[in-house]
Short mmCIF file of C-alpha atoms in Angstrom, two decimals:
data_model
loop_
_atom_site.label_atom_id
_atom_site.label_comp_id
_atom_site.label_asym_id
_atom_site.label_seq_id
_atom_site.Cartn_x
_atom_site.Cartn_y
_atom_site.Cartn_z
CA MET A 533 3.17 31.17 0.68
CA ALA A 534 3.27 30.54 -2.94
CA THR A 535 2.36 27.68 -4.82
CA VAL A 536 2.71 26.51 -7.94
CA VAL A 537 2.93 23.33 -10.28
CA GLU A 538 5.68 23.16 -12.09
CA ARG A 539 6.18 20.95 -15.15
CA GLU A 540 9.73 19.59 -16.33
CA ARG A 541 11.95 17.83 -17.54
CA LYS A 542 16.13 17.01 -17.09
CA TYR A 543 18.08 15.55 -19.92
CA SER A 544 21.94 15.06 -19.97
CA GLY A 545 24.25 14.12 -23.09
CA ASP A 546 28.07 13.43 -23.50
CA GLU A 547 30.67 15.58 -23.10
CA GLY A 548 30.59 17.94 -26.16
CA PHE A 549 26.59 17.80 -26.81
CA ARG A 550 25.83 20.82 -28.02
CA LEU A 551 22.14 22.62 -27.24
CA PRO A 552 19.75 22.20 -30.58
CA ASP A 553 18.33 24.97 -32.50
CA LEU A 554 14.64 24.35 -30.84
CA THR A 555 13.56 26.99 -32.95
CA GLY A 556 9.66 25.27 -34.58
CA CYS A 557 9.15 22.63 -31.33
CA GLY A 558 5.80 23.19 -30.29
CA GLY A 559 5.24 26.63 -31.79
CA VAL A 560 8.47 28.11 -30.60
CA ALA A 561 9.57 30.86 -33.07
CA THR A 562 12.57 31.70 -31.12
CA THR A 563 15.04 31.96 -28.35
CA SER A 564 15.92 34.59 -26.11
CA ASP A 565 19.11 35.38 -25.16
CA ALA A 566 21.39 33.68 -22.42
CA THR A 567 20.99 34.74 -18.74
CA ALA A 568 22.92 33.64 -16.61
CA LEU A 569 22.55 32.43 -13.25
CA GLU A 570 24.73 31.80 -9.89
CA LEU A 571 22.10 29.33 -7.42
CA ASP A 572 23.01 28.03 -3.79
CA ALA A 573 20.47 25.52 -2.80
CA VAL A 574 21.19 23.83 0.63
CA TYR A 575 18.81 21.07 0.95
CA TRP A 576 17.38 19.88 4.10
CA ASP A 577 16.12 16.23 5.35
CA THR A 578 16.14 13.93 7.72
CA ASP A 579 18.77 11.72 9.42
CA ASP A 580 17.22 9.12 7.22
CA LEU A 581 16.95 10.80 4.01
CA ARG A 582 12.80 10.64 4.38
CA LEU A 583 11.78 13.40 2.43
CA ALA A 584 13.79 12.63 -0.64
CA ARG A 585 12.71 8.80 -0.33
CA SER A 586 8.74 9.78 0.14
CA GLY A 587 9.26 12.16 -3.07
CA TYR A 588 10.35 15.39 -1.13
CA ALA A 589 12.68 18.22 -1.69
CA LEU A 590 12.97 20.78 0.65
CA ARG A 591 15.72 23.72 0.23
CA ARG A 592 16.79 27.03 0.96
CA ARG A 593 18.19 28.75 -2.10
CA THR A 594 19.58 31.38 -2.79
CA GLY A 595 20.21 33.50 -6.12
CA GLY A 596 17.69 33.13 -9.11
CA HIS A 597 14.11 35.06 -9.19
CA ASP A 598 12.24 32.57 -7.04
CA ALA A 599 14.98 32.83 -3.79
CA GLY A 600 13.75 31.48 -0.60
CA TRP A 601 12.84 28.35 0.92
CA HIS A 602 11.19 25.71 -1.62
CA LEU A 603 9.52 22.48 -1.02
CA LYS A 604 9.11 20.81 -4.32
CA VAL A 605 6.10 17.85 -4.21
CA GLY A 606 6.63 14.35 -6.83
CA ALA A 607 8.49 13.26 -9.49
CA VAL A 608 10.84 14.56 -11.77
CA GLY A 609 9.14 13.74 -15.48
CA GLY A 610 5.98 15.10 -14.16
CA ALA A 611 3.48 17.31 -12.59
CA ARG A 612 5.87 18.68 -9.40
CA THR A 613 3.81 20.98 -6.89
CA GLU A 614 6.48 23.13 -5.96
CA HIS A 615 5.57 25.91 -2.01
CA GLN A 616 7.68 28.83 -2.27
CA PHE A 617 8.25 30.74 1.09
CA PRO A 618 10.60 33.78 1.62
CA ALA A 619 13.45 33.41 3.81
CA GLY A 620 14.56 35.26 6.64
CA PRO A 621 18.55 36.84 6.99
CA GLY A 622 18.77 34.60 10.35
CA ASP A 623 16.74 31.59 9.49
CA ALA A 624 17.81 28.34 11.89
CA ALA A 625 14.96 26.48 10.49
CA PRO A 626 12.55 26.06 8.15
CA PRO A 627 9.01 27.75 8.60
CA PRO A 628 6.00 26.64 10.43
CA GLU A 629 4.04 26.69 7.22
CA LEU A 630 6.13 24.77 5.54
CA VAL A 631 6.88 22.12 8.13
CA ALA A 632 2.55 21.17 8.20
CA LEU A 633 3.26 20.30 4.29
CA PHE A 634 6.03 17.70 4.68
CA ARG A 635 5.36 16.15 8.49
CA GLY A 636 4.15 13.16 6.57
CA ALA A 637 7.59 12.79 4.79
CA SER A 638 9.32 13.66 7.62
CA ARG A 639 6.88 10.95 10.19
CA GLY A 640 7.47 13.98 12.89
CA ARG A 641 11.10 13.85 12.26
CA PRO A 642 13.71 17.24 12.35
CA VAL A 643 15.52 17.91 9.27
CA ALA A 644 18.93 19.20 9.19
CA PRO A 645 21.18 20.16 6.23
CA ALA A 646 21.47 17.41 3.93
CA ALA A 647 23.21 18.56 0.61
CA ARG A 648 24.33 21.84 -0.79
CA VAL A 649 24.17 22.31 -4.68
CA VAL A 650 25.11 25.76 -6.50
CA THR A 651 24.61 25.59 -9.79
CA HIS A 652 26.01 27.61 -12.90
CA ARG A 653 23.45 28.15 -14.72
CA ARG A 654 22.35 29.87 -19.05
CA GLU A 655 18.79 30.33 -18.78
CA ARG A 656 16.80 30.91 -22.03
CA ARG A 657 13.12 31.13 -22.70
CA LEU A 658 11.55 29.57 -25.59
CA LEU A 659 8.85 32.46 -27.53
CA ASP A 660 6.30 32.32 -29.71
CA ALA A 661 5.92 34.49 -32.33
CA ALA A 662 3.98 36.84 -30.23
CA GLY A 663 7.01 36.86 -27.78
CA ARG A 664 4.83 35.08 -25.43
CA PRO A 665 7.11 32.74 -23.37
CA LEU A 666 6.29 28.60 -23.74
CA ALA A 667 8.86 27.67 -21.87
CA GLU A 668 12.58 28.38 -20.37
CA VAL A 669 15.78 26.01 -20.89
CA ALA A 670 18.15 25.87 -18.33
CA GLU A 671 22.23 24.58 -19.16
CA ASP A 672 23.08 23.64 -15.54
CA ASP A 673 26.95 22.92 -14.25
CA VAL A 674 26.23 21.31 -11.31
CA GLN A 675 28.50 20.69 -7.96
CA ALA A 676 26.94 19.44 -5.78
CA GLU A 677 27.99 18.35 -1.94
CA ASP A 678 26.54 15.54 0.39
CA LEU A 679 27.22 17.12 3.90
CA VAL A 680 27.08 13.89 5.97
CA SER A 681 28.87 11.69 4.00
CA GLY A 682 31.31 14.33 2.45
CA GLU A 683 30.64 13.04 -1.21
CA ARG A 684 31.36 15.40 -3.89
CA GLN A 685 29.65 15.15 -7.09
CA ALA A 686 30.15 17.44 -10.72
CA TRP A 687 27.99 17.12 -13.77
CA HIS A 688 26.23 18.88 -16.57
CA GLU A 689 22.73 19.10 -17.61
CA LEU A 690 19.72 20.74 -19.14
CA GLU A 691 15.92 21.28 -17.77
CA VAL A 692 13.09 22.60 -19.60
CA GLU A 693 10.26 23.99 -17.56
CA LEU A 694 7.22 24.44 -19.17
CA VAL A 695 6.14 28.52 -18.80
CA GLU A 696 2.92 28.48 -21.19
CA GLY A 697 3.15 26.11 -23.49
CA ASP A 698 1.84 22.52 -23.14
CA GLU A 699 2.82 19.28 -23.22
CA ALA A 700 2.70 18.67 -26.75
CA LEU A 701 6.00 21.10 -26.47
CA LEU A 702 7.73 18.57 -24.33
CA ASP A 703 7.13 16.30 -26.31
CA ALA A 704 8.24 18.44 -29.48
CA VAL A 705 11.62 19.98 -27.30
CA ASP A 706 11.99 15.64 -26.47
CA GLU A 707 12.50 14.54 -29.39
CA ARG A 708 14.90 17.29 -30.46
CA LEU A 709 17.14 16.80 -28.00
CA ARG A 710 17.23 13.12 -28.03
CA ALA A 711 18.34 13.15 -31.82
CA ALA A 712 20.93 15.32 -30.62
CA GLY A 713 22.21 12.71 -28.12
CA ALA A 714 20.84 14.54 -24.98
CA ARG A 715 19.60 11.28 -22.69
CA THR A 716 16.96 11.45 -20.85
CA VAL A 717 17.47 12.24 -16.38
CA PRO A 718 15.11 10.23 -14.20
CA VAL A 719 16.23 12.29 -10.69
CA SER A 720 16.40 15.24 -9.33
CA LYS A 721 19.79 17.15 -8.06
CA SER A 722 19.17 16.79 -4.94
CA HIS A 723 18.71 12.71 -5.07
CA ARG A 724 21.58 13.23 -7.20
CA ALA A 725 24.05 14.53 -4.15
CA LEU A 726 22.51 12.56 -1.53
CA GLY A 727 22.59 9.47 -3.98
CA GLY A 728 25.04 6.72 -1.72
CA ARG A 729 23.17 7.86 1.58
CA LEU A 730 19.60 7.00 -0.47
CA ALA A 731 21.61 3.66 -2.21
CA ALA A 732 21.89 2.39 1.27
CA THR A 733 18.86 3.16 2.98
CA ARG A 734 16.58 0.61 0.47
CA PRO A 735 15.17 -2.52 2.51
CA ALA A 736 16.04 -6.28 1.83
CA PRO A 737 14.09 -7.15 -1.13
CA ALA A 738 11.16 -8.89 -0.07
CA ASP A 739 10.79 -12.67 -0.13
CA PRO A 740 10.03 -13.33 -4.11
CA ALA A 741 5.80 -14.79 -2.85
CA ALA A 742 5.69 -12.13 -1.02
CA ALA A 743 7.38 -9.47 -2.87
CA PRO A 744 3.59 -8.63 -4.98
CA VAL A 745 2.00 -7.56 -1.81
CA VAL A 746 5.02 -5.53 0.33
CA ASP A 747 5.30 -3.58 -3.23
CA TYR A 748 1.67 -2.93 -3.44
CA LEU A 749 1.58 -2.16 0.02
CA THR A 750 4.63 0.67 -0.34
CA ALA A 751 3.32 2.20 -3.41
CA GLN A 752 0.28 2.88 -1.45
CA ARG A 753 2.06 4.33 1.42
CA ASP A 754 4.04 6.28 -0.65
CA THR A 755 0.81 7.65 -2.28
CA LEU A 756 -0.61 8.59 1.32
CA ILE A 757 2.12 10.31 2.13
CA GLY A 758 2.29 12.24 -1.77
CA HIS A 759 -1.03 13.77 -1.17
CA HIS A 760 -0.55 14.50 2.34
CA ALA A 761 0.34 18.54 1.25
CA GLY A 762 -2.84 18.83 -1.00
CA ALA A 763 -5.20 16.81 1.71
CA LEU A 764 -3.60 19.35 3.84
CA GLY A 765 -5.52 22.93 2.38
CA GLY A 766 -8.24 20.79 1.13
CA ASP A 767 -7.38 19.37 -2.00
CA GLU A 768 -10.28 17.62 -3.66
CA ASP A 769 -7.93 15.56 -5.58
CA ALA A 770 -5.65 14.91 -2.56
CA VAL A 771 -7.72 14.01 -0.35
CA HIS A 772 -9.61 11.32 -2.68
CA ASP A 773 -6.40 9.73 -2.93
CA MET A 774 -5.17 9.57 0.33
CA ARG A 775 -8.62 8.31 1.10
CA VAL A 776 -8.29 5.20 -1.29
CA ALA A 777 -4.92 4.74 -0.31
CA VAL A 778 -6.05 4.17 3.49
CA ARG A 779 -8.89 1.96 2.51
CA ARG A 780 -6.15 -0.25 -0.50
CA LEU A 781 -3.81 -0.33 2.86
CA ARG A 782 -6.29 -1.64 5.15
CA SER A 783 -8.10 -4.30 3.08
CA THR A 784 -4.55 -5.46 2.23
CA LEU A 785 -3.06 -5.92 5.69
CA ARG A 786 -6.54 -7.91 6.28
CA THR A 787 -6.42 -10.58 2.98
CA PHE A 788 -3.06 -10.91 3.83
CA ARG A 789 -2.72 -10.17 7.34
CA GLY A 790 -0.84 -13.98 7.59
CA LEU A 791 2.33 -12.10 5.88
CA TRP A 792 3.28 -10.08 9.61
CA ASP A 793 2.96 -10.26 13.75
CA ARG A 794 -0.43 -10.87 13.41
CA ALA A 795 -1.01 -8.07 16.50
CA GLU A 796 0.91 -5.40 14.95
CA SER A 797 -1.29 -5.33 11.73
CA GLU A 798 -4.76 -5.14 13.11
CA ALA A 799 -3.52 -1.72 15.33
CA VAL A 800 -1.59 -0.46 12.56
CA ARG A 801 -5.80 -1.31 10.29
CA ALA A 802 -7.05 0.27 13.32
CA GLU A 803 -5.04 3.26 13.05
CA LEU A 804 -5.55 3.95 9.51
CA ARG A 805 -9.61 3.21 9.82
CA TRP A 806 -9.06 6.43 12.36
CA LEU A 807 -7.69 8.01 9.32
CA GLY A 808 -9.51 7.13 6.93
CA GLY A 809 -12.67 8.57 9.35
CA GLN A 810 -10.94 11.92 9.20
CA LEU A 811 -10.33 12.08 5.35
CA GLY A 812 -14.35 10.76 4.65
CA PRO A 813 -16.32 13.75 6.25
CA VAL A 814 -14.20 16.10 3.63
CA ARG A 815 -14.34 13.73 0.89
CA ASP A 816 -17.98 13.05 1.86
CA VAL A 817 -19.29 17.01 1.29
CA GLN A 818 -17.11 17.33 -1.26
CA VAL A 819 -18.47 14.90 -2.81
CA MET A 820 -22.40 15.87 -2.01
CA ALA A 821 -22.36 19.30 -2.30
CA ALA A 822 -21.05 18.94 -6.22
CA ARG A 823 -23.58 15.98 -6.80
CA LEU A 824 -26.59 18.42 -5.61
CA ALA A 825 -25.60 21.24 -7.09
CA ASP A 826 -25.51 19.91 -10.65
CA ALA A 827 -28.50 18.02 -10.02
CA VAL A 828 -30.30 21.50 -9.35
CA HIS A 829 -28.21 23.01 -12.28
CA ALA A 830 -29.94 20.68 -14.34
CA GLU A 831 -34.10 20.97 -13.16
CA PRO A 832 -35.55 23.98 -15.45
CA ASP A 833 -35.47 26.77 -13.42
CA GLU A 834 -39.43 26.82 -13.40
CA LEU A 835 -38.78 23.95 -11.32
CA VAL A 836 -36.31 24.59 -8.71
CA LEU A 837 -39.06 26.56 -5.68
CA GLY A 838 -37.15 28.68 -3.00
CA PRO A 839 -33.32 29.69 -2.28
CA VAL A 840 -32.42 25.93 -2.90
CA PRO A 841 -28.98 25.91 -4.01
CA ALA A 842 -27.96 29.07 -1.27
CA ARG A 843 -29.37 27.06 0.92
CA PHE A 844 -27.48 23.60 0.24
CA ALA A 845 -24.05 26.48 0.04
CA GLU A 846 -24.62 27.19 3.77
CA ARG A 847 -25.15 23.77 4.47
CA PHE A 848 -22.14 22.29 2.28
CA ALA A 849 -20.09 25.24 3.71
CA ALA A 850 -20.46 24.60 7.31
CA ASP A 851 -19.52 20.82 6.96
CA LEU A 852 -16.54 20.98 4.70
CA ALA A 853 -15.17 23.90 7.59
CA THR A 854 -15.75 21.45 10.07
CA ALA A 855 -14.54 18.27 8.63
CA LEU A 856 -11.24 20.17 7.03
CA ASP A 857 -10.20 21.51 11.05
CA GLY A 858 -10.64 17.87 11.56
CA LEU A 859 -8.58 16.89 8.90
CA ARG A 860 -5.84 19.20 9.63
CA ALA A 861 -5.88 18.74 13.24
CA ALA A 862 -5.36 14.86 12.97
CA LEU A 863 -2.21 15.38 10.34
CA GLY A 864 -0.54 17.56 12.80
CA SER A 865 -0.89 15.01 15.18
CA GLU A 866 1.41 12.64 16.99
CA ARG A 867 -0.81 10.06 16.89
CA TYR A 868 -1.21 10.31 12.68
CA THR A 869 3.16 10.42 12.18
CA ASP A 870 3.09 7.28 14.64
CA LEU A 871 1.10 5.73 12.49
CA LEU A 872 3.25 6.41 9.85
CA ARG A 873 6.09 4.91 11.26
CA ARG A 874 4.54 1.56 12.45
CA LEU A 875 3.29 1.35 8.29
CA ASP A 876 6.91 2.03 7.26
CA ALA A 877 7.63 -1.02 9.92
CA LEU A 878 4.90 -3.74 7.63
CA VAL A 879 6.64 -2.29 5.19
CA GLU A 880 10.35 -2.27 5.21
CA GLY A 881 10.50 -4.73 7.63
CA PRO A 882 10.80 -8.51 7.03
CA ALA A 883 8.06 -10.36 6.94
CA ALA A 884 6.35 -12.54 10.34
CA ARG A 885 6.83 -15.98 8.22
CA ALA A 886 8.08 -17.35 4.48
CA VAL A 887 5.11 -18.32 2.06
CA ARG A 888 4.58 -20.52 -0.30
CA PRO A 889 3.80 -19.07 -4.13
CA ARG A 890 0.51 -19.53 -4.49
CA TRP A 891 0.16 -18.95 -1.22
CA VAL A 892 -0.69 -14.43 -2.55
CA THR A 893 -3.06 -16.07 -5.80
CA ARG A 894 -5.21 -18.14 -2.98
CA ARG A 895 -5.54 -15.29 -0.62
CA VAL A 896 -6.96 -13.52 -3.67
CA ARG A 897 -9.29 -15.99 -4.48
CA ARG A 898 -10.75 -16.66 -1.65
CA ALA A 899 -11.65 -12.34 -1.02
CA VAL A 900 -12.90 -12.68 -4.65
CA THR A 901 -15.65 -15.64 -3.58
CA ARG A 902 -16.46 -13.51 -0.87
CA PHE A 903 -17.79 -11.09 -2.65
CA ASP A 904 -19.29 -13.32 -4.34
CA GLU A 905 -21.15 -14.73 -1.99
CA ARG A 906 -21.92 -11.25 -0.22
CA LEU A 907 -23.79 -10.20 -3.46
CA ASP A 908 -25.56 -12.96 -4.34
CA ARG A 909 -26.44 -12.52 -1.27
CA ALA A 910 -27.47 -9.06 -1.79
CA LEU A 911 -28.97 -9.46 -4.12
CA ALA A 912 -31.38 -12.27 -3.44
CA GLY A 913 -32.83 -9.39 -0.50
CA GLY A 914 -32.41 -6.00 -2.05
CA ASP A 915 -31.76 -4.76 1.13
CA ASP A 916 -29.40 -0.89 0.73
CA THR A 917 -27.47 -1.71 3.23
CA ALA A 918 -26.71 -5.65 2.04
CA LEU A 919 -26.09 -3.93 -0.93
CA HIS A 920 -23.23 -1.49 0.93
CA GLU A 921 -21.70 -4.60 2.49
CA ALA A 922 -21.11 -6.69 -0.42
CA ARG A 923 -19.67 -2.78 -1.96
CA LYS A 924 -16.83 -2.72 0.90
CA ALA A 925 -16.49 -6.53 -0.20
CA GLY A 926 -15.81 -5.59 -3.63
CA LYS A 927 -12.92 -2.76 -3.30
CA ARG A 928 -11.46 -5.46 -1.12
CA ALA A 929 -11.65 -8.39 -3.61
CA ARG A 930 -10.45 -5.67 -6.13
CA TYR A 931 -7.94 -4.65 -4.34
CA ALA A 932 -6.73 -8.32 -3.81
CA VAL A 933 -6.92 -8.42 -7.51
CA GLU A 934 -4.77 -5.62 -8.44
CA VAL A 935 -2.03 -6.88 -6.14
CA ARG A 936 -1.53 -10.07 -8.29
CA ARG A 937 -2.85 -9.67 -11.10
CA PRO A 938 -2.86 -4.96 -12.23
CA GLY A 939 -3.62 -5.28 -15.19
CA ALA A 940 -6.64 -8.66 -15.37
CA LYS A 941 -9.70 -7.44 -16.48
CA LEU A 942 -10.97 -8.70 -13.26
CA VAL A 943 -9.63 -5.21 -12.24
CA ASP A 944 -12.31 -3.27 -14.86
CA ARG A 945 -14.77 -5.81 -14.45
CA PHE A 946 -14.83 -5.04 -10.62
CA LYS A 947 -14.31 -1.50 -11.04
CA ASP A 948 -18.04 -1.19 -13.06
CA LEU A 949 -19.45 -3.57 -10.36
CA GLN A 950 -18.07 -1.43 -8.55
CA ASP A 951 -19.57 2.07 -10.22
CA VAL A 952 -23.45 0.12 -10.38
CA LEU A 953 -23.54 -0.52 -6.62
CA GLY A 954 -21.83 2.61 -5.67
CA ALA A 955 -24.54 4.83 -7.37
CA HIS A 956 -27.19 3.30 -5.15
CA GLN A 957 -24.74 3.89 -2.44
CA ASP A 958 -25.39 7.31 -3.42
CA SER A 959 -28.84 7.70 -4.03
CA VAL A 960 -29.80 6.56 -0.74
CA VAL A 961 -27.18 8.85 0.82
CA THR A 962 -28.16 11.57 -1.35
CA ARG A 963 -32.15 10.88 -0.52
CA GLU A 964 -30.98 11.24 3.40
CA VAL A 965 -29.85 14.33 2.42
CA LEU A 966 -32.55 15.51 1.30
CA ARG A 967 -34.79 14.82 3.45
CA GLU A 968 -33.00 16.66 6.93
CA GLN A 969 -32.92 19.70 4.58
CA ALA A 970 -36.18 19.25 3.44
CA LEU A 971 -37.52 19.93 6.85
CA ARG A 972 -35.36 22.47 7.51
CA ALA A 973 -37.18 24.12 4.62
CA TYR A 974 -40.37 23.07 5.91
CA ALA A 975 -39.76 24.28 9.68
CA ASP A 976 -38.17 27.53 7.91
CA GLY A 977 -41.55 28.60 5.67
CA GLU A 978 -39.65 27.60 2.81
CA ASN A 979 -41.32 25.82 0.11
CA THR A 980 -40.11 21.76 -0.10
CA PHE A 981 -41.23 21.09 -3.73
CA THR A 982 -37.65 20.74 -4.96
CA TYR A 983 -36.30 18.40 -2.32
CA GLY A 984 -38.92 16.14 -3.04
CA LEU A 985 -38.36 16.35 -6.35
CA LEU A 986 -34.91 16.03 -6.24
CA HIS A 987 -35.27 12.94 -4.16
CA ALA A 988 -37.69 10.89 -6.27
CA ARG A 989 -34.78 11.40 -9.28
CA GLN A 990 -32.73 9.88 -6.85
CA ALA A 991 -34.81 6.78 -5.91
CA ALA A 992 -34.97 6.56 -10.03
CA VAL A 993 -31.24 5.74 -9.89
CA ALA A 994 -31.95 3.48 -7.43
CA ASP A 995 -34.81 2.06 -9.46
CA ARG A 996 -32.14 1.38 -12.37
CA ALA A 997 -29.29 -0.06 -10.64
CA GLY A 998 -30.41 -3.83 -9.76
CA PRO A 999 -30.74 -4.67 -14.26
CA ALA A 1000 -27.73 -3.36 -14.24
CA LEU A 1001 -26.05 -5.21 -11.01
CA ALA A 1002 -26.73 -8.24 -13.25
CA ARG A 1003 -25.56 -7.02 -15.96
CA ALA A 1004 -22.08 -6.32 -14.40
CA ARG A 1005 -21.82 -9.61 -12.16
CA ASP A 1006 -22.60 -11.56 -14.84
CA ARG A 1007 -19.78 -10.03 -17.07
CA ALA A 1008 -17.66 -10.74 -14.09
CA ARG A 1009 -17.68 -13.94 -13.63
CA ARG A 1010 -16.77 -15.37 -17.24
CA ARG A 1011 -14.63 -17.87 -16.74
CA LYS A 1012 -11.88 -16.16 -19.60
CA VAL A 1013 -11.73 -13.57 -16.58
CA ARG A 1014 -11.14 -15.25 -13.89
CA ARG A 1015 -9.05 -18.79 -15.95
CA TRP A 1016 -6.01 -17.12 -13.54
CA LEU A 1017 -7.13 -17.55 -10.37
CA THR A 1018 -7.26 -21.62 -10.70
CA GLY A 1019 -4.26 -22.51 -12.64
#
């Protein structure tokens, strides 16, 4: 299976629109002759179109230079990851390797042909002065059919996809195309083909007072599902973003728990905690491995005594393999897909109660107050455990503020506080890892000097956290960044 990152933009134009000369755009020196292609793609989805609704597109395509099964993940107009798999002549279903990648988006349900899109394509390459292909421009005449409803559509569109060029090239081509009358197309061919049925799946609007909470939950659920494929492969960014989405979901269900049936929302929170427990070990190992590799690299060679880098590499490679096995088992389980279905029911179903306009703000204020109180107690006592608990309360407060005021300065102030608290907690955890590794080295008869040195460096980080934390706290409590909480 091949995986590529696709960066493209789509356009349409009025009748009579003609592709303008694109030479001079972002280093384009010449354009190749057009190549004609006939592409026939059948898109697969669940009966309720969960793949399309989750930003996934699964197709089996014939024609073109990359015929076969394709799974695209991501929104049109940005970078999309495409997983490609060869198709067999008698394929009756997508290969298991792809099914595993979209299992979160499908919620574990079966997929079947949903739409057919036939494209007559005229493709040109934009070349630089050395003949290097910078991008491909495709003029597409499209015929689409929803295989369930029978709805048919036909349209013309342009696709500009990077090959070896960069975003600056896309921007330059965009400017030239818009000047010629082209308009951006915000959806893929499959979304357009399924447009009628997709519109029917949109949930009813939430109560206006509760809408910020529902919108935030929806965005975090979509983030979680959008990173399923990447996390399954151990991609560091995907694991991180999926873990943060889980935290935000758990925190929001807790802060605004009165919106849903209490027993069900708490049960979903418990299952999210389980999922976070599968993501956490993977991310923690990835972060710790990078942190200690950087720490060793920063020391002069004469202070690195013994096989310290090799020992770290051995330990973290083994730990990561074990953690990834656990995560993959979790993402392939019925427990995981059941969690997603229950989360859908909370996000898309009716609220258990109506709330007044100021209810959300009062809940945000309560989360902020709890953070203030925990932080003050932790600073007064100076206990590592108390500081860690304050950090978790700070995250809940920050996520609550994001619900009500996503762009508020208070979000940034809380992030600054969390950075300081996080550096302190990282030093606590890193010192424990260094102590364990030093004991192993001692038992093996190796020099432990470097482990002690790194331990002392981490202790110094913790010592510096106190003054920085007090400054960050004071900035987060200025009246001008909190005025809206009491207004």
